PDB file of C-alpha atoms in Angstrom:
ATOM      1  CA  ASP A  21      45.243  -4.006 -13.030  1.00 67.00           C
ATOM      2  CA  VAL A  22      47.244  -6.878 -11.610  1.00 66.00           C
ATOM      3  CA  LYS A  23      50.894  -6.815 -12.371  1.00 90.00           C
ATOM      4  CA  VAL A  24      54.062  -8.838 -12.303  1.00 96.00           C
ATOM      5  CA  THR A  25      57.094  -6.806 -13.252  1.00 95.00           C
ATOM      6  CA  GLN A  26      60.638  -7.887 -14.005  1.00 96.00           C
ATOM      7  CA  SER A  27      63.646  -5.649 -13.659  1.00 90.00           C
ATOM      8  CA  SER A  28      64.902  -5.887 -17.236  1.00 92.00           C
ATOM      9  CA  ARG A  29      63.476  -6.913 -20.604  1.00 94.00           C
ATOM     10  CA  TYR A  30      66.886  -7.539 -22.120  1.00 96.00           C
ATOM     11  CA  LEU A  31      70.194  -8.249 -20.442  1.00 97.00           C
ATOM     12  CA  VAL A  32      73.642  -9.073 -21.809  1.00 97.00           C
ATOM     13  CA  LYS A  33      76.265 -10.475 -19.452  1.00 97.00           C
ATOM     14  CA  ARG A  34      79.660 -12.106 -19.721  1.00 97.00           C
ATOM     15  CA  THR A  35      80.564 -15.650 -18.715  1.00 98.00           C
ATOM     16  CA  GLY A  36      81.381 -15.829 -15.031  1.00 97.00           C
ATOM     17  CA  GLU A  37      79.454 -12.729 -14.010  1.00 97.00           C
ATOM     18  CA  LYS A  38      76.937 -12.838 -11.164  1.00 97.00           C
ATOM     19  CA  VAL A  39      73.500 -11.946 -12.480  1.00 97.00           C
ATOM     20  CA  PHE A  40      70.440 -10.789 -10.550  1.00 97.00           C
ATOM     21  CA  LEU A  41      66.954 -10.973 -12.004  1.00 97.00           C
ATOM     22  CA  GLU A  42      64.275  -9.250  -9.966  1.00 97.00           C
ATOM     23  CA  CYS A  43      60.557  -9.915  -9.956  1.00 97.00           C
ATOM     24  CA  VAL A  44      57.888  -7.940  -8.125  1.00 97.00           C
ATOM     25  CA  GLN A  45      54.146  -8.635  -7.925  1.00 96.00           C
ATOM     26  CA  ASP A  46      51.476  -6.328  -6.568  1.00 95.00           C
ATOM     27  CA  MET A  47      48.712  -8.889  -6.063  1.00 92.00           C
ATOM     28  CA  ASP A  48      49.670 -10.059  -2.558  1.00 93.00           C
ATOM     29  CA  HIS A  49      50.213 -13.559  -3.937  1.00 94.00           C
ATOM     30  CA  GLU A  50      51.795 -16.180  -1.731  1.00 94.00           C
ATOM     31  CA  ASN A  51      53.291 -18.274  -4.536  1.00 94.00           C
ATOM     32  CA  MET A  52      56.053 -17.125  -6.836  1.00 96.00           C
ATOM     33  CA  PHE A  53      57.919 -19.014  -9.559  1.00 97.00           C
ATOM     34  CA  TRP A  54      60.912 -18.682 -11.854  1.00 98.00           C
ATOM     35  CA  TYR A  55      60.881 -20.433 -15.231  1.00 98.00           C
ATOM     36  CA  ARG A  56      63.098 -20.455 -18.249  1.00 97.00           C
ATOM     37  CA  GLN A  57      61.689 -20.771 -21.742  1.00 96.00           C
ATOM     38  CA  ASP A  58      63.748 -22.104 -24.634  1.00 95.00           C
ATOM     39  CA  PRO A  59      62.659 -22.746 -28.244  1.00 90.00           C
ATOM     40  CA  GLY A  60      61.067 -26.150 -28.722  1.00 88.00           C
ATOM     41  CA  LEU A  61      60.825 -26.801 -24.996  1.00 90.00           C
ATOM     42  CA  GLY A  62      58.075 -26.188 -22.519  1.00 87.00           C
ATOM     43  CA  LEU A  63      58.546 -23.807 -19.640  1.00 94.00           C
ATOM     44  CA  ARG A  64      60.922 -25.358 -17.135  1.00 96.00           C
ATOM     45  CA  LEU A  65      60.651 -24.566 -13.451  1.00 96.00           C
ATOM     46  CA  ILE A  66      63.863 -23.379 -11.830  1.00 97.00           C
ATOM     47  CA  TYR A  67      62.736 -22.474  -8.305  1.00 97.00           C
ATOM     48  CA  PHE A  68      59.529 -21.605  -6.536  1.00 96.00           C
ATOM     49  CA  SER A  69      58.430 -20.155  -3.230  1.00 96.00           C
ATOM     50  CA  TYR A  70      55.196 -20.538  -1.290  1.00 93.00           C
ATOM     51  CA  ASP A  71      56.058 -18.011   1.404  1.00 92.00           C
ATOM     52  CA  VAL A  72      58.534 -15.393   2.506  1.00 93.00           C
ATOM     53  CA  LYS A  73      61.985 -16.845   3.267  1.00 88.00           C
ATOM     54  CA  MET A  74      60.858 -20.149   1.789  1.00 91.00           C
ATOM     55  CA  LYS A  75      62.232 -21.673  -1.429  1.00 95.00           C
ATOM     56  CA  GLU A  76      61.981 -24.992  -3.195  1.00 95.00           C
ATOM     57  CA  LYS A  77      63.973 -26.407  -6.092  1.00 96.00           C
ATOM     58  CA  GLY A  78      62.192 -26.975  -9.345  1.00 94.00           C
ATOM     59  CA  ASP A  79      63.270 -29.209 -12.194  1.00 92.00           C
ATOM     60  CA  ILE A  80      66.468 -27.375 -13.193  1.00 96.00           C
ATOM     61  CA  PRO A  81      67.936 -25.533 -10.176  1.00 97.00           C
ATOM     62  CA  GLU A  82      71.605 -26.167 -10.960  1.00 96.00           C
ATOM     63  CA  GLY A  83      73.534 -22.944 -11.415  1.00 96.00           C
ATOM     64  CA  TYR A  84      70.761 -20.815  -9.904  1.00 98.00           C
ATOM     65  CA  SER A  85      69.708 -19.613  -6.485  1.00 97.00           C
ATOM     66  CA  VAL A  86      66.807 -17.487  -5.284  1.00 97.00           C
ATOM     67  CA  SER A  87      65.899 -15.068  -2.543  1.00 96.00           C
ATOM     68  CA  ARG A  88      62.538 -14.098  -1.131  1.00 96.00           C
ATOM     69  CA  GLU A  89      62.963 -11.583   1.666  1.00 95.00           C
ATOM     70  CA  LYS A  90      59.605  -9.882   1.088  1.00 96.00           C
ATOM     71  CA  LYS A  91      56.302 -11.330  -0.040  1.00 95.00           C
ATOM     72  CA  GLU A  92      56.126  -9.256  -3.195  1.00 96.00           C
ATOM     73  CA  ARG A  93      59.689  -9.816  -4.409  1.00 97.00           C
ATOM     74  CA  PHE A  94      61.367 -12.946  -5.718  1.00 97.00           C
ATOM     75  CA  SER A  95      64.907 -12.726  -7.050  1.00 97.00           C
ATOM     76  CA  LEU A  96      66.746 -15.189  -9.256  1.00 98.00           C
ATOM     77  CA  ILE A  97      70.526 -15.268  -9.032  1.00 98.00           C
ATOM     78  CA  LEU A  98      72.935 -16.786 -11.484  1.00 97.00           C
ATOM     79  CA  GLU A  99      76.038 -17.255  -9.359  1.00 94.00           C
ATOM     80  CA  SER A 100      78.427 -17.541 -12.303  1.00 97.00           C
ATOM     81  CA  ALA A 101      76.714 -17.066 -15.636  1.00 97.00           C
ATOM     82  CA  SER A 102      77.437 -19.535 -18.402  1.00 97.00           C
ATOM     83  CA  THR A 103      76.512 -19.505 -22.088  1.00 97.00           C
ATOM     84  CA  ASN A 104      74.017 -22.330 -21.600  1.00 97.00           C
ATOM     85  CA  GLN A 105      72.028 -20.006 -19.353  1.00 98.00           C
ATOM     86  CA  THR A 106      71.194 -17.795 -22.318  1.00 98.00           C
ATOM     87  CA  SER A 107      67.411 -17.948 -22.318  1.00 97.00           C
ATOM     88  CA  MET A 108      64.118 -16.168 -21.666  1.00 97.00           C
ATOM     89  CA  TYR A 109      63.400 -16.022 -17.947  1.00 98.00           C
ATOM     90  CA  LEU A 110      59.802 -15.719 -16.816  1.00 97.00           C
ATOM     91  CA  CYS A 111      58.591 -14.932 -13.333  1.00 97.00           C
ATOM     92  CA  ALA A 112      55.065 -15.837 -12.241  1.00 97.00           C
ATOM     93  CA  SER A 113      52.893 -15.556  -9.169  1.00 96.00           C
ATOM     94  CA  SER A 114      49.663 -17.123  -7.977  1.00 93.00           C
ATOM     95  CA  LEU A 115      47.357 -17.232  -5.000  1.00 91.00           C
ATOM     96  CA  ALA A 116      47.738 -20.076  -2.551  1.00 86.00           C
ATOM     97  CA  GLY A 117      44.856 -22.352  -1.655  1.00 75.00           C
ATOM     98  CA  GLY A 118      43.856 -24.211  -4.781  1.00 77.00           C
ATOM     99  CA  PRO A 119      45.252 -26.071  -7.782  1.00 79.00           C
ATOM    100  CA  GLY A 120      43.095 -24.093 -10.172  1.00 84.00           C
ATOM    101  CA  ASN A 121      44.607 -20.738  -9.297  1.00 88.00           C
ATOM    102  CA  GLU A 122      46.146 -19.346 -12.442  1.00 91.00           C
ATOM    103  CA  GLN A 123      49.696 -18.120 -12.607  1.00 94.00           C
ATOM    104  CA  PHE A 124      50.246 -14.520 -13.659  1.00 95.00           C
ATOM    105  CA  PHE A 125      53.415 -13.933 -15.624  1.00 96.00           C
ATOM    106  CA  GLY A 126      55.799 -11.055 -15.931  1.00 96.00           C
ATOM    107  CA  PRO A 127      56.953  -9.844 -19.362  1.00 94.00           C
ATOM    108  CA  GLY A 128      60.158 -11.877 -19.220  1.00 95.00           C
ATOM    109  CA  THR A 129      63.854 -11.107 -19.282  1.00 97.00           C
ATOM    110  CA  ARG A 130      65.806 -12.195 -22.320  1.00 96.00           C
ATOM    111  CA  LEU A 131      69.273 -12.934 -21.006  1.00 97.00           C
ATOM    112  CA  THR A 132      72.256 -13.385 -23.298  1.00 98.00           C
ATOM    113  CA  VAL A 133      75.494 -14.675 -21.809  1.00 98.00           C
ATOM    114  CA  LEU A 134      78.559 -14.073 -23.988  1.00 97.00           C
TER     115      LEU A 134
ATOM    116  CA  GLY B  13      58.491 -39.771 -17.113  1.00 74.00           C
ATOM    117  CA  GLN B  14      56.065 -36.917 -17.487  1.00 84.00           C
ATOM    118  CA  ASN B  15      55.155 -35.784 -20.950  1.00 90.00           C
ATOM    119  CA  ILE B  16      52.907 -33.236 -22.618  1.00 95.00           C
ATOM    120  CA  ASP B  17      52.475 -33.429 -26.402  1.00 96.00           C
ATOM    121  CA  GLN B  18      50.985 -30.799 -28.648  1.00 97.00           C
ATOM    122  CA  PRO B  19      51.559 -29.976 -32.324  1.00 97.00           C
ATOM    123  CA  THR B  20      54.412 -27.600 -33.010  1.00 97.00           C
ATOM    124  CA  GLU B  21      52.604 -25.417 -35.496  1.00 97.00           C
ATOM    125  CA  MET B  22      49.164 -25.038 -37.066  1.00 98.00           C
ATOM    126  CA  THR B  23      47.780 -22.758 -39.749  1.00 98.00           C
ATOM    127  CA  ALA B  24      44.174 -21.616 -40.070  1.00 97.00           C
ATOM    128  CA  THR B  25      42.153 -19.032 -41.939  1.00 97.00           C
ATOM    129  CA  GLU B  26      40.579 -15.919 -40.486  1.00 97.00           C
ATOM    130  CA  GLY B  27      36.953 -16.582 -39.575  1.00 97.00           C
ATOM    131  CA  ALA B  28      37.418 -20.349 -39.397  1.00 98.00           C
ATOM    132  CA  ILE B  29      37.574 -22.777 -36.460  1.00 98.00           C
ATOM    133  CA  VAL B  30      40.714 -24.510 -35.222  1.00 98.00           C
ATOM    134  CA  GLN B  31      41.258 -27.248 -32.649  1.00 98.00           C
ATOM    135  CA  ILE B  32      44.585 -27.549 -30.844  1.00 98.00           C
ATOM    136  CA  ASN B  33      45.135 -30.923 -29.207  1.00 98.00           C
ATOM    137  CA  CYS B  34      47.129 -31.787 -26.119  1.00 98.00           C
ATOM    138  CA  THR B  35      47.872 -35.253 -24.793  1.00 98.00           C
ATOM    139  CA  TYR B  36      49.545 -35.870 -21.482  1.00 97.00           C
ATOM    140  CA  GLN B  37      51.128 -38.521 -19.295  1.00 95.00           C
ATOM    141  CA  THR B  38      51.813 -37.254 -15.800  1.00 91.00           C
ATOM    142  CA  SER B  39      52.208 -38.566 -12.289  1.00 87.00           C
ATOM    143  CA  GLY B  40      48.834 -37.572 -10.960  1.00 91.00           C
ATOM    144  CA  PHE B  41      46.426 -34.964 -12.232  1.00 94.00           C
ATOM    145  CA  ASN B  42      45.154 -31.813 -10.595  1.00 94.00           C
ATOM    146  CA  GLY B  43      43.865 -29.991 -13.611  1.00 95.00           C
ATOM    147  CA  LEU B  44      44.894 -28.796 -17.046  1.00 97.00           C
ATOM    148  CA  PHE B  45      45.557 -25.214 -18.082  1.00 97.00           C
ATOM    149  CA  TRP B  46      45.666 -23.461 -21.430  1.00 98.00           C
ATOM    150  CA  TYR B  47      47.653 -20.250 -21.838  1.00 98.00           C
ATOM    151  CA  GLN B  48      48.071 -17.918 -24.789  1.00 98.00           C
ATOM    152  CA  GLN B  49      51.439 -16.339 -25.515  1.00 96.00           C
ATOM    153  CA  HIS B  50      51.940 -13.685 -28.178  1.00 96.00           C
ATOM    154  CA  ALA B  51      55.462 -13.400 -29.563  1.00 92.00           C
ATOM    155  CA  GLY B  52      57.721 -11.579 -27.139  1.00 89.00           C
ATOM    156  CA  GLU B  53      55.053 -11.370 -24.457  1.00 91.00           C
ATOM    157  CA  ALA B  54      54.108 -13.149 -21.253  1.00 92.00           C
ATOM    158  CA  PRO B  55      51.746 -16.137 -21.257  1.00 95.00           C
ATOM    159  CA  THR B  56      48.190 -15.248 -20.252  1.00 96.00           C
ATOM    160  CA  PHE B  57      45.622 -17.609 -18.774  1.00 95.00           C
ATOM    161  CA  LEU B  58      42.832 -18.924 -20.996  1.00 97.00           C
ATOM    162  CA  SER B  59      41.218 -21.850 -19.207  1.00 96.00           C
ATOM    163  CA  TYR B  60      41.393 -24.485 -16.483  1.00 96.00           C
ATOM    164  CA  ASN B  61      39.742 -27.914 -16.676  1.00 96.00           C
ATOM    165  CA  VAL B  62      39.718 -30.432 -13.866  1.00 96.00           C
ATOM    166  CA  LEU B  63      36.537 -32.382 -14.692  1.00 96.00           C
ATOM    167  CA  ASP B  64      35.709 -34.127 -17.946  1.00 97.00           C
ATOM    168  CA  GLY B  65      33.772 -32.149 -20.482  1.00 97.00           C
ATOM    169  CA  LEU B  66      33.678 -28.906 -22.358  1.00 97.00           C
ATOM    170  CA  GLU B  67      34.117 -25.457 -20.849  1.00 94.00           C
ATOM    171  CA  GLU B  68      33.070 -22.580 -23.062  1.00 94.00           C
ATOM    172  CA  LYS B  69      34.302 -19.034 -22.720  1.00 91.00           C
ATOM    173  CA  GLY B  70      33.268 -16.803 -25.571  1.00 94.00           C
ATOM    174  CA  ARG B  71      35.070 -17.784 -28.772  1.00 97.00           C
ATOM    175  CA  PHE B  72      37.330 -20.175 -26.870  1.00 97.00           C
ATOM    176  CA  SER B  73      36.360 -23.597 -25.495  1.00 97.00           C
ATOM    177  CA  SER B  74      38.453 -26.220 -23.750  1.00 98.00           C
ATOM    178  CA  PHE B  75      37.698 -29.923 -23.494  1.00 98.00           C
ATOM    179  CA  LEU B  76      39.103 -32.555 -21.158  1.00 98.00           C
ATOM    180  CA  SER B  77      39.008 -36.355 -21.080  1.00 98.00           C
ATOM    181  CA  ARG B  78      40.943 -37.593 -18.057  1.00 96.00           C
ATOM    182  CA  SER B  79      40.584 -41.268 -19.011  1.00 95.00           C
ATOM    183  CA  LYS B  80      42.236 -40.578 -22.374  1.00 96.00           C
ATOM    184  CA  GLY B  81      44.797 -38.092 -21.089  1.00 96.00           C
ATOM    185  CA  TYR B  82      43.569 -35.653 -23.694  1.00 97.00           C
ATOM    186  CA  SER B  83      42.467 -32.069 -24.011  1.00 98.00           C
ATOM    187  CA  TYR B  84      41.780 -29.668 -26.812  1.00 98.00           C
ATOM    188  CA  LEU B  85      41.400 -25.938 -27.166  1.00 98.00           C
ATOM    189  CA  LEU B  86      38.813 -24.855 -29.715  1.00 98.00           C
ATOM    190  CA  LEU B  87      38.998 -21.377 -31.195  1.00 98.00           C
ATOM    191  CA  LYS B  88      36.027 -20.154 -33.207  1.00 97.00           C
ATOM    192  CA  GLU B  89      35.619 -17.177 -35.551  1.00 97.00           C
ATOM    193  CA  LEU B  90      39.359 -16.797 -35.769  1.00 98.00           C
ATOM    194  CA  GLN B  91      40.784 -13.299 -35.800  1.00 97.00           C
ATOM    195  CA  MET B  92      44.251 -12.163 -36.826  1.00 97.00           C
ATOM    196  CA  LYS B  93      44.992 -11.293 -33.198  1.00 97.00           C
ATOM    197  CA  ASP B  94      44.629 -14.993 -32.328  1.00 98.00           C
ATOM    198  CA  SER B  95      48.007 -15.598 -33.973  1.00 98.00           C
ATOM    199  CA  ALA B  96      50.037 -16.721 -30.966  1.00 98.00           C
ATOM    200  CA  SER B  97      51.452 -19.762 -29.251  1.00 97.00           C
ATOM    201  CA  TYR B  98      49.066 -21.835 -27.150  1.00 98.00           C
ATOM    202  CA  LEU B  99      50.563 -23.612 -24.175  1.00 98.00           C
ATOM    203  CA  CYS B 100      49.062 -26.669 -22.513  1.00 97.00           C
ATOM    204  CA  ALA B 101      50.095 -27.366 -18.907  1.00 96.00           C
ATOM    205  CA  VAL B 102      49.081 -30.107 -16.477  1.00 95.00           C
ATOM    206  CA  MET B 103      49.252 -29.838 -12.704  1.00 93.00           C
ATOM    207  CA  ASP B 104      50.714 -33.065 -11.342  1.00 90.00           C
ATOM    208  CA  SER B 105      50.316 -34.806  -7.994  1.00 88.00           C
ATOM    209  CA  ASN B 106      52.887 -32.446  -6.428  1.00 85.00           C
ATOM    210  CA  TYR B 107      50.860 -29.445  -7.612  1.00 86.00           C
ATOM    211  CA  GLN B 108      53.605 -28.516 -10.066  1.00 88.00           C
ATOM    212  CA  LEU B 109      52.797 -27.449 -13.612  1.00 91.00           C
ATOM    213  CA  ILE B 110      54.232 -29.596 -16.400  1.00 93.00           C
ATOM    214  CA  TRP B 111      54.288 -27.587 -19.623  1.00 95.00           C
ATOM    215  CA  GLY B 112      54.018 -28.583 -23.240  1.00 95.00           C
ATOM    216  CA  ALA B 113      56.313 -26.901 -25.768  1.00 95.00           C
ATOM    217  CA  GLY B 114      53.406 -24.916 -27.180  1.00 96.00           C
ATOM    218  CA  THR B 115      51.577 -24.773 -30.498  1.00 98.00           C
ATOM    219  CA  LYS B 116      52.290 -21.818 -32.745  1.00 97.00           C
ATOM    220  CA  LEU B 117      49.055 -20.833 -34.473  1.00 98.00           C
ATOM    221  CA  ILE B 118      49.343 -18.871 -37.704  1.00 98.00           C
ATOM    222  CA  ILE B 119      46.210 -17.143 -38.967  1.00 97.00           C
ATOM    223  CA  LYS B 120      46.019 -16.285 -42.659  1.00 96.00           C
ATOM    224  CA  PRO B 121      43.606 -13.740 -44.136  1.00 94.00           C
TER     225      PRO B 121
END
């Protein structure tokens, strides 16, 4: 059974803290993505990666950074958490090689920044 | 700008048929996806359309008209477990997915 796992389902942090969200996939996928999902809005792409050590900015990268040291792991970092980063964070992965390749999602991390 | 529109919420009766519409305006088109997302869970893939026409997959079908910038997801023989949000997403010319806000489908007995 293919799987994308995320390190925490729920997380509460304080303003200014550095926050790490981890994502691991066991499908040997090349592509990995970080989204945030807020009520009334579609999923918004924060960062993505098509290969190890490679990263590209999505639509809303400000306040975030990422790391991909191994193919199966893609980490999202909030350098200094702020209340407007309270959200559901979803990690996804997909195979390279075609636009029709579906993205597989992790269960999400609901982050609250106080 | 890029835009995906779908209704915010729909209600249907168990056993009935419901059609969820999605209209889009994007820079380029490399296919349209439908995902299902139950409350508190991850989105899961339902369908992918890149050519015009209807694709049928069991109780679920998805239709695409590229000239009209329009798609719909058709759910037949509705079951209570179909209560979920349905997300429409278009892959643009940069091979990035542009997501709609989702349609929350409520099934009543």
